[in-house]
Amino acid sequence: MRLSEITLRCGCDCQSGSSDPEITMVSSDSRTIRAGGLFIAISGYKDNGLLYIEDAVRRGARAVVVEEGSSVKVDKSGPVVICYTKHARKCALDAAKVFYDDPSRGFTLVG
């Protein structure tokens, strides 16, 4: 799936790197990123996803999503696309729905 298909749903603004790479997986955990992955840097109560961008890139991330106003320390002339969004958590949800074809639609809720 192309990055543009995912970011269109997330409302991301992608500004650097190659224009529209093929994305092979989506994750907010840099330890699980594989070649072609989309890493979504989410800030939490105890940790900050921005600290793991370099790790995600080393593991093969082709694109990184960060919240607007974030300071990103990645070689922007390289093959990594940096995308900005207002809400990284919502973007992670929307990206997973698009990439994994919204699996919750197939569930029936009983009770």
Coordinates of C-alpha atoms in Angstrom, one line a residue:
M1 CA 0.0 0.0 0.0
R2 CA 1.3 3.5 -0.9
L3 CA 2.0 6.0 1.9
S4 CA -0.4 8.5 0.2
E5 CA -3.3 6.0 0.7
I6 CA -2.6 6.0 4.4
T7 CA -1.9 9.6 5.0
L8 CA -4.9 10.8 3.1
R9 CA -7.1 9.1 5.7
C10 CA -5.0 10.4 8.6
G11 CA -4.8 14.0 7.4
C12 CA -1.0 14.0 7.4
D13 CA 1.2 16.5 5.6
C14 CA 4.2 14.7 4.2
Q15 CA 7.0 17.0 3.3
S16 CA 10.4 15.3 2.8
G17 CA 12.1 12.3 1.3
S18 CA 10.8 10.2 -1.6
S19 CA 7.3 11.2 -2.6
D20 CA 5.2 8.0 -2.1
P21 CA 6.9 4.9 -0.9
E22 CA 5.3 1.5 -0.6
I23 CA 4.5 0.8 3.0
T24 CA 4.7 -2.8 4.3
M25 CA 3.5 -2.4 7.9
V26 CA 2.4 0.2 10.4
S27 CA 3.6 0.5 14.0
S28 CA 4.2 2.9 16.9
D29 CA 6.8 0.5 18.4
S30 CA 10.2 1.0 16.8
R31 CA 11.3 -2.5 17.9
T32 CA 8.7 -4.1 15.5
I33 CA 9.5 -1.9 12.4
R34 CA 10.7 -3.8 9.4
A35 CA 11.9 -2.7 5.9
G36 CA 9.2 -0.5 4.4
G37 CA 7.5 0.3 7.6
L38 CA 5.5 3.4 8.7
F39 CA 6.5 4.5 12.2
I40 CA 4.1 6.7 14.2
A41 CA 5.9 8.5 17.0
I42 CA 3.4 8.8 19.8
S43 CA 4.2 10.8 23.0
G44 CA 3.1 9.0 26.2
Y45 CA 3.1 9.7 29.9
K46 CA 6.4 8.0 30.5
D47 CA 8.0 7.9 27.1
N48 CA 8.3 9.9 23.9
G49 CA 8.1 8.3 20.5
L50 CA 10.3 10.9 19.0
L51 CA 13.2 9.3 20.9
Y52 CA 12.8 6.2 18.8
I53 CA 12.7 7.6 15.3
E54 CA 16.4 6.9 14.6
D55 CA 15.9 3.3 15.8
A56 CA 12.8 2.9 13.5
V57 CA 14.8 4.3 10.6
R58 CA 17.7 1.9 11.2
R59 CA 15.3 -1.0 11.2
G60 CA 13.9 0.1 7.8
A61 CA 11.1 2.6 8.3
R62 CA 10.4 4.4 5.0
A63 CA 8.1 7.0 6.6
V64 CA 7.6 8.6 10.1
V65 CA 4.6 10.4 11.4
V66 CA 5.1 13.0 14.1
E67 CA 2.9 15.6 15.7
E68 CA 3.0 19.1 14.2
G69 CA 5.6 21.3 15.9
S70 CA 7.8 18.3 16.8
S71 CA 11.6 18.6 16.3
V72 CA 12.7 15.7 14.1
K73 CA 16.3 14.7 13.9
V74 CA 16.5 12.6 10.8
D75 CA 18.5 13.1 7.6
K76 CA 15.7 14.6 5.6
S77 CA 17.6 14.2 2.3
G78 CA 17.5 10.4 2.7
P79 CA 14.8 7.9 1.8
V80 CA 12.6 8.6 4.9
V81 CA 9.5 10.6 4.4
I82 CA 8.5 12.8 7.4
C83 CA 4.8 13.4 7.8
Y84 CA 3.1 15.8 10.3
T85 CA -0.3 15.4 11.9
K86 CA -2.2 17.2 14.6
H87 CA -2.9 14.0 16.6
A88 CA -0.5 11.1 16.4
R89 CA -2.7 8.7 18.4
K90 CA -5.7 9.3 16.1
C91 CA -3.4 8.9 13.1
A92 CA -2.2 5.6 14.4
L93 CA -5.8 4.4 14.7
D94 CA -6.7 5.6 11.2
A95 CA -3.5 4.3 9.7
A96 CA -4.1 0.8 11.2
K97 CA -7.7 0.9 9.9
V98 CA -6.6 1.7 6.4
F99 CA -3.6 -0.6 6.2
Y100 CA -5.3 -3.6 7.9
D101 CA -8.7 -3.1 6.2
D102 CA -10.5 -2.1 9.4
P103 CA -10.7 -5.6 10.9
S104 CA -13.2 -4.5 13.6
R105 CA -15.9 -4.2 11.0
G106 CA -16.1 -8.0 10.8
F107 CA -16.9 -8.4 14.6
T108 CA -20.3 -8.8 16.0
L109 CA -20.9 -7.3 19.4
V110 CA -23.1 -9.4 21.7
G111 CA -24.3 -8.4 25.2

